[in-house]
Amino acid sequence: MAQFGRDLDTACIRIISSEIVDKHTEYLIEVTVGTYTWTVKHRYSDFYELHEKVETNPGPSNLNDSSYPCSICSHECTWDSDAIVCDNCDKWCHIGCVNISPSMYEKFGNSSALWICPICDTPNHSRTIFQSYLSSGIICQEVYKSKNVELIAAQINITDTKSLVIISAYRPPNKNDIDYLKQMIIEINELKLKFKNSTFWLGGDFNLPDIKWPEQNISGSMYTKELNEAFIDMLNNLGIEQMVDFPTRKDNILDLFCTNQPALITKIKSIPGISDHDIVLVDAICKPQRSKQSQHKIYLWKKVDIKKIKDITSHFISELISQANENLNIDQLWNKFKEGSNKIIDDNVPSKITKSKYTNPWANRDIDHLCKKTT
């Protein structure tokens, strides 16, 4: 049984189970008010709507030298503790610290869901293969999807250059014939020619363990020499550099990252992946253009009078318990519970409307003043 939502004094709501019925999620919900408990089936939980949805983010590795403390409890987020990260403020939170049950975390891991960061209250999106950069405010678009090979490309608008073109490709290990790789090379060449003034990134699993990087020597015999040389020739002809020099699966370098602007790459390393391949982590110097955020209301919980809210909530619960003895069905009690809870929050928690302009949550007036100072 997983608790979902915040306890209001002696009132709480729990989601016991869920199932898909007629393409809708039907929840078995337990509502407790004081000493009274009801169990009801409900399609699409209203509390779920209040909390929004959560997208799975694999926790960071505890094997590297980076530190990812939870913003709620300050303990480290590792692979052994499920956590989420905000694309805006880059803060991690354990799912238990933000009242997200493991079943919900897993259920929405493969969805195109939206979740609200509990730290900066910013919406986070994850909708396509390029999950690392497609947050809601970044201006980007898919520009190509191959019908012949496993290859897809996206374009991101950059403020100080025309654009960044990212190509993700995969060459299956059973595609031993040169024709498949030649077709992939043709399509990559066409994209490079079409976006010739753009910063160019090419990444993916090409399954070419015979090539020794960065020397570009062919020392193995798993695939033909012609196939390996065709890939090396493509890099040289396009003027792009392959930068991965560490194993990504066992002792082999299979996952590659190539770019025509290697000077913009500040760090490239491996971190544990969710399969038998390591993840290639790339940090680069680039600043994407962002669209204006829509204004929305956020509550200022730090300015709340807790004692006042407790008193009001206690009175509200007493009234709700007395109404439970009347001829009200569970839906009517639920609506009163929800409306009363929302009214308590709206009446007693200060709020503000966020700016439409994108800002860093850590950039306050003092920091802005220091940035503008001339040396």
Coordinates of C-alpha atoms in Angstrom, one line a residue:
M1 CA 0.0 0.0 0.0
A2 CA 1.5 3.3 -1.0
Q3 CA 0.5 6.6 0.5
F4 CA 0.0 9.3 -2.1
G5 CA -0.6 12.9 -1.1
R6 CA -0.1 14.9 2.1
D7 CA -1.8 14.0 5.4
L8 CA -4.2 16.8 6.5
D9 CA -4.1 16.3 10.3
T10 CA -6.2 13.1 10.7
A11 CA -7.2 12.8 7.0
C12 CA -5.3 11.0 4.3
I13 CA -5.8 9.2 1.0
R14 CA -4.1 6.1 -0.2
I15 CA -3.9 4.4 -3.6
I16 CA -4.1 0.6 -2.9
S17 CA -4.0 -0.7 -6.5
S18 CA -4.6 0.3 -10.1
E19 CA -5.6 -1.4 -13.4
I20 CA -6.3 -0.4 -17.0
V21 CA -10.0 -0.5 -17.9
D22 CA -11.2 0.7 -21.3
K23 CA -7.9 2.5 -21.9
H24 CA -8.3 4.4 -18.6
T25 CA -6.5 3.9 -15.4
E26 CA -8.9 2.8 -12.6
Y27 CA -7.6 3.3 -9.1
L28 CA -8.7 1.6 -5.9
I29 CA -8.5 4.4 -3.4
E30 CA -8.8 4.3 0.4
V31 CA -9.9 7.5 2.0
T32 CA -9.5 8.0 5.8
V33 CA -11.1 10.9 7.7
G34 CA -10.7 10.7 11.4
T35 CA -11.9 7.2 12.4
Y36 CA -13.9 6.7 9.2
T37 CA -12.4 4.8 6.2
W38 CA -13.9 4.3 2.7
T39 CA -12.6 2.3 -0.2
V40 CA -13.7 3.4 -3.7
K41 CA -12.8 2.8 -7.3
H42 CA -12.0 6.0 -9.1
R43 CA -10.9 6.7 -12.7
Y44 CA -7.9 9.1 -12.8
S45 CA -7.1 10.2 -9.3
D46 CA -7.7 13.9 -8.6
F47 CA -4.8 13.9 -6.2
Y48 CA -2.7 12.6 -9.1
E49 CA -3.7 15.6 -11.1
L50 CA -2.6 17.9 -8.2
H51 CA 0.8 16.2 -8.0
E52 CA 1.1 16.0 -11.8
K53 CA 3.0 13.1 -13.2
V54 CA 6.6 11.9 -12.7
E55 CA 9.1 10.8 -15.3
T56 CA 11.6 8.2 -14.4
N57 CA 15.2 9.4 -14.2
P58 CA 17.8 6.7 -13.4
G59 CA 19.7 7.7 -10.3
P60 CA 23.3 8.8 -10.8
S61 CA 26.2 6.4 -10.2
N62 CA 27.9 6.1 -6.9
L63 CA 31.0 4.9 -8.7
N64 CA 32.1 8.2 -10.0
D65 CA 33.5 11.3 -8.3
S66 CA 30.3 13.4 -8.6
S67 CA 27.9 14.1 -5.8
Y68 CA 24.2 14.1 -6.2
P69 CA 22.6 14.9 -2.8
C70 CA 18.8 14.9 -2.4
S71 CA 17.5 18.4 -2.1
I72 CA 15.0 17.3 0.6
C73 CA 16.9 15.0 2.9
S74 CA 20.5 15.8 1.8
H75 CA 21.5 12.1 1.5
E76 CA 23.1 10.9 -1.7
C77 CA 21.0 9.8 -4.7
T78 CA 22.6 6.6 -6.1
W79 CA 21.5 3.6 -8.3
D80 CA 20.3 1.9 -5.1
S81 CA 17.8 4.7 -4.4
D82 CA 15.3 5.8 -7.0
A83 CA 15.3 9.5 -7.6
I84 CA 14.3 12.3 -10.0
V85 CA 16.2 15.3 -11.3
C86 CA 14.9 18.6 -12.6
D87 CA 16.2 19.8 -16.0
N88 CA 15.8 23.4 -14.9
C89 CA 17.5 23.7 -11.5
D90 CA 19.4 20.3 -11.8
K91 CA 18.3 19.3 -8.2
W92 CA 17.8 15.6 -7.3
C93 CA 15.1 14.3 -5.0
H94 CA 14.5 10.8 -3.7
I95 CA 11.1 9.6 -4.7
G96 CA 10.3 8.8 -1.1
C97 CA 11.1 12.4 -0.1
V98 CA 8.5 13.7 -2.6
N99 CA 5.8 11.1 -1.8
I100 CA 6.1 9.1 -5.0
S101 CA 5.6 5.4 -4.5
P102 CA 7.9 2.9 -6.3
S103 CA 5.0 1.5 -8.3
M104 CA 4.1 4.9 -9.6
Y105 CA 7.7 5.7 -10.3
E106 CA 8.0 2.5 -12.4
K107 CA 4.6 2.9 -14.1
F108 CA 5.3 6.3 -15.5
G109 CA 8.9 5.6 -16.4
N110 CA 8.1 4.8 -20.0
S111 CA 5.5 7.5 -20.5
S112 CA 5.6 11.0 -22.0
A113 CA 4.6 12.4 -18.7
L114 CA 5.0 15.8 -17.1
W115 CA 6.2 16.3 -13.6
I116 CA 6.6 19.4 -11.5
C117 CA 9.9 20.0 -9.7
P118 CA 9.3 20.4 -5.9
I119 CA 12.3 22.7 -5.6
C120 CA 11.8 25.3 -8.3
D121 CA 8.2 24.4 -9.4
T122 CA 9.2 24.1 -13.0
P123 CA 7.5 21.6 -15.4
N124 CA 9.7 18.9 -16.8
H125 CA 9.0 17.0 -20.1
S126 CA 10.5 13.9 -21.7
R127 CA 8.9 13.0 -25.0
T128 CA 11.3 11.5 -27.6
I129 CA 14.6 9.7 -28.0
F130 CA 16.6 12.8 -27.2
Q131 CA 15.5 12.8 -23.5
S132 CA 18.7 14.5 -22.3
Y133 CA 17.8 17.9 -23.8
L134 CA 14.1 18.1 -24.7
S135 CA 12.9 20.0 -21.7
S136 CA 9.8 22.2 -22.2
G137 CA 11.6 25.5 -22.8
I138 CA 14.2 24.5 -25.3
I139 CA 13.5 25.3 -28.9
C140 CA 14.1 22.1 -30.9
Q141 CA 12.6 19.9 -33.6
E142 CA 13.1 16.6 -35.3
V143 CA 14.6 17.1 -38.7
Y144 CA 15.0 13.6 -40.1
K145 CA 14.0 10.0 -39.5
S146 CA 15.4 7.3 -41.7
K147 CA 13.2 4.8 -43.4
N148 CA 16.1 2.5 -44.4
V149 CA 18.4 2.4 -41.3
E150 CA 18.1 3.1 -37.6
L151 CA 18.9 6.8 -37.6
I152 CA 17.1 9.9 -36.4
A153 CA 18.2 13.6 -36.2
A154 CA 17.1 16.6 -34.2
Q155 CA 18.0 20.3 -34.4
I156 CA 18.4 22.7 -31.5
N157 CA 18.5 26.4 -31.9
I158 CA 21.6 27.9 -30.3
T159 CA 22.0 31.5 -29.3
D160 CA 25.6 32.0 -30.4
T161 CA 25.6 29.7 -33.5
K162 CA 23.0 28.9 -36.1
S163 CA 22.1 25.5 -34.7
L164 CA 23.2 22.2 -33.2
V165 CA 22.3 19.1 -35.1
I166 CA 22.3 15.8 -33.2
I167 CA 22.2 12.5 -35.0
S168 CA 21.5 9.2 -33.1
A169 CA 22.3 6.0 -35.0
Y170 CA 22.4 2.3 -34.4
R171 CA 24.1 -0.4 -36.5
P172 CA 22.8 -3.8 -35.4
P173 CA 25.6 -6.4 -34.9
N174 CA 23.9 -8.8 -37.3
K175 CA 24.1 -6.3 -40.2
N176 CA 27.4 -7.6 -41.5
D177 CA 27.0 -6.5 -45.0
I178 CA 28.6 -3.3 -46.2
D179 CA 25.3 -2.1 -47.9
Y180 CA 23.6 -1.3 -44.6
L181 CA 26.6 0.8 -43.4
K182 CA 26.9 2.5 -46.8
Q183 CA 23.2 3.5 -46.7
M184 CA 23.7 5.0 -43.2
I185 CA 26.8 6.9 -44.4
I186 CA 24.9 8.3 -47.4
E187 CA 22.2 9.7 -45.1
I188 CA 24.7 11.1 -42.6
N189 CA 26.5 12.8 -45.5
E190 CA 23.2 14.3 -46.7
L191 CA 22.5 15.7 -43.3
K192 CA 26.0 17.2 -42.9
L193 CA 25.6 18.8 -46.3
K194 CA 22.1 20.2 -45.5
F195 CA 23.3 21.7 -42.2
K196 CA 26.8 22.5 -43.2
N197 CA 27.1 25.6 -41.0
S198 CA 25.8 23.9 -37.9
T199 CA 27.6 22.3 -35.0
F200 CA 27.4 18.5 -35.7
W201 CA 27.0 15.7 -33.2
L202 CA 26.9 12.0 -34.2
G203 CA 26.4 9.4 -31.5
G204 CA 25.2 5.9 -31.1
D205 CA 26.1 2.2 -30.9
F206 CA 27.9 1.3 -34.2
N207 CA 29.2 -2.1 -33.1
L208 CA 32.7 -1.7 -34.5
P209 CA 35.0 -3.2 -31.9
D210 CA 37.8 -3.9 -34.4
I211 CA 38.6 -0.1 -34.6
K212 CA 41.1 1.1 -31.9
W213 CA 40.4 4.7 -31.0
P214 CA 41.8 7.3 -31.2
E215 CA 44.5 5.8 -33.5
Q216 CA 41.9 4.5 -35.9
N217 CA 43.8 1.3 -36.3
I218 CA 41.9 -1.9 -37.3
S219 CA 43.2 -4.7 -35.3
G220 CA 40.3 -7.1 -34.9
S221 CA 38.6 -9.5 -37.3
M222 CA 35.0 -9.5 -36.1
Y223 CA 33.9 -7.6 -39.1
T224 CA 35.4 -7.1 -42.6
K225 CA 38.2 -4.6 -43.2
E226 CA 36.0 -2.9 -45.8
L227 CA 33.2 -2.2 -43.3
N228 CA 35.6 -0.7 -40.7
E229 CA 37.4 1.4 -43.3
A230 CA 34.2 2.8 -44.7
F231 CA 33.3 4.2 -41.3
I232 CA 36.7 5.7 -40.7
D233 CA 36.7 7.3 -44.2
M234 CA 33.3 8.8 -43.5
L235 CA 34.7 10.6 -40.4
N236 CA 37.7 11.9 -42.3
N237 CA 35.7 13.0 -45.3
L238 CA 33.2 14.9 -43.1
G239 CA 35.9 16.4 -40.9
I240 CA 34.4 15.1 -37.6
E241 CA 36.3 13.6 -34.7
Q242 CA 35.4 10.5 -32.7
M243 CA 36.1 11.3 -29.0
V244 CA 35.2 8.2 -27.0
D245 CA 38.5 6.5 -25.9
F246 CA 37.2 4.3 -23.1
P247 CA 35.3 0.9 -23.2
T248 CA 31.5 1.1 -23.2
R249 CA 30.8 -2.6 -23.2
K250 CA 33.3 -5.0 -21.5
D251 CA 36.7 -4.1 -23.2
N252 CA 35.2 -2.8 -26.4
I253 CA 34.5 0.8 -27.6
L254 CA 31.1 0.3 -29.2
D255 CA 29.2 3.5 -28.4
L256 CA 30.8 6.5 -30.2
F257 CA 30.5 10.3 -30.1
C258 CA 31.6 12.3 -33.1
T259 CA 31.6 16.1 -33.6
N260 CA 33.0 18.7 -35.9
Q261 CA 33.6 21.0 -33.0
P262 CA 35.7 19.0 -30.4
A263 CA 36.9 22.2 -28.8
L264 CA 33.4 22.8 -27.4
I265 CA 33.4 19.5 -25.5
T266 CA 34.6 20.0 -22.0
K267 CA 34.1 16.5 -20.6
I268 CA 33.4 13.1 -21.9
K269 CA 33.3 10.0 -19.6
S270 CA 31.3 6.8 -19.0
I271 CA 28.7 6.2 -16.3
P272 CA 26.9 2.9 -15.5
G273 CA 24.0 2.4 -17.8
I274 CA 20.7 0.6 -17.5
S275 CA 21.7 -2.2 -19.9
D276 CA 25.0 -4.0 -20.6
H277 CA 26.4 -0.8 -22.2
D278 CA 27.8 2.1 -20.2
I279 CA 26.4 5.6 -20.9
V280 CA 28.6 8.1 -22.6
L281 CA 28.2 11.4 -20.7
V282 CA 29.1 14.5 -22.6
D283 CA 29.4 18.1 -21.3
A284 CA 29.6 20.8 -23.9
I285 CA 29.8 24.6 -24.1
C286 CA 26.5 25.6 -25.8
K287 CA 23.5 27.7 -24.8
P288 CA 20.2 26.7 -26.3
Q289 CA 17.5 29.2 -27.1
R290 CA 14.6 28.9 -24.7
S291 CA 10.9 29.7 -25.4
K292 CA 9.1 31.9 -22.9
Q293 CA 7.6 29.9 -20.0
S294 CA 3.9 30.3 -19.4
Q295 CA 3.0 32.1 -16.2
H296 CA 1.7 29.9 -13.5
K297 CA 0.8 30.1 -9.8
I298 CA 3.2 28.8 -7.1
Y299 CA 2.7 28.6 -3.4
L300 CA 5.2 30.1 -1.0
W301 CA 5.2 27.4 1.7
K302 CA 8.0 29.1 3.7
K303 CA 5.7 31.9 4.6
V304 CA 2.8 29.7 5.9
D305 CA 1.4 30.1 9.4
I306 CA 1.4 26.4 10.3
K307 CA -0.5 26.8 13.5
K308 CA -3.3 28.7 11.7
I309 CA -3.6 26.0 9.0
K310 CA -3.7 23.2 11.6
D311 CA -6.5 24.9 13.5
I312 CA -8.5 25.5 10.3
T313 CA -7.9 21.9 9.1
S314 CA -8.9 20.5 12.4
H315 CA -12.2 22.4 12.2
F316 CA -12.7 21.3 8.6
I317 CA -12.1 17.6 9.5
S318 CA -14.6 17.9 12.3
E319 CA -17.3 19.2 9.9
L320 CA -16.4 16.5 7.3
I321 CA -16.7 13.7 9.9
S322 CA -20.2 15.0 11.0
Q323 CA -21.3 15.0 7.3
A324 CA -20.1 11.4 6.9
N325 CA -23.0 10.3 9.1
E326 CA -25.4 11.9 6.6
N327 CA -26.8 10.3 3.5
L328 CA -23.8 11.3 1.3
N329 CA -22.2 8.8 -1.0
I330 CA -18.4 8.4 -1.4
D331 CA -18.2 10.7 -4.4
Q332 CA -19.9 13.6 -2.6
L333 CA -17.6 13.1 0.4
W334 CA -14.6 13.0 -1.8
N335 CA -15.6 16.3 -3.6
K336 CA -16.1 18.0 -0.2
F337 CA -12.7 16.7 1.0
K338 CA -11.0 17.9 -2.2
E339 CA -12.7 21.3 -2.4
G340 CA -12.2 22.0 1.3
S341 CA -8.5 21.1 1.2
N342 CA -8.0 23.3 -1.9
K343 CA -9.8 26.2 -0.2
I344 CA -7.6 25.9 2.9
I345 CA -4.5 26.1 0.7
D346 CA -5.8 29.0 -1.4
D347 CA -6.9 31.1 1.6
N348 CA -3.9 30.5 3.9
V349 CA -0.9 29.9 1.7
P350 CA 0.7 33.0 0.1
S351 CA 1.3 32.6 -3.6
K352 CA 2.8 34.5 -6.6
I353 CA 2.7 34.3 -10.4
T354 CA 5.9 33.2 -12.0
K355 CA 7.6 35.3 -14.7
S356 CA 7.3 34.3 -18.3
K357 CA 11.0 35.0 -18.8
Y358 CA 13.4 32.1 -18.2
T359 CA 15.7 32.6 -15.2
N360 CA 18.0 30.4 -13.2
P361 CA 16.5 29.7 -9.8
W362 CA 19.9 30.4 -8.1
A363 CA 20.4 33.8 -9.8
N364 CA 19.1 36.4 -7.3
R365 CA 19.7 40.1 -7.3
D366 CA 23.0 39.9 -5.6
I367 CA 24.4 37.5 -8.1
D368 CA 23.1 39.5 -11.0
H369 CA 24.7 42.6 -9.6
L370 CA 28.1 40.8 -9.3
C371 CA 27.8 39.5 -12.9
K372 CA 27.4 43.0 -14.2
K373 CA 30.4 44.4 -12.3
T374 CA 33.4 45.2 -14.5
T375 CA 36.9 44.3 -13.4

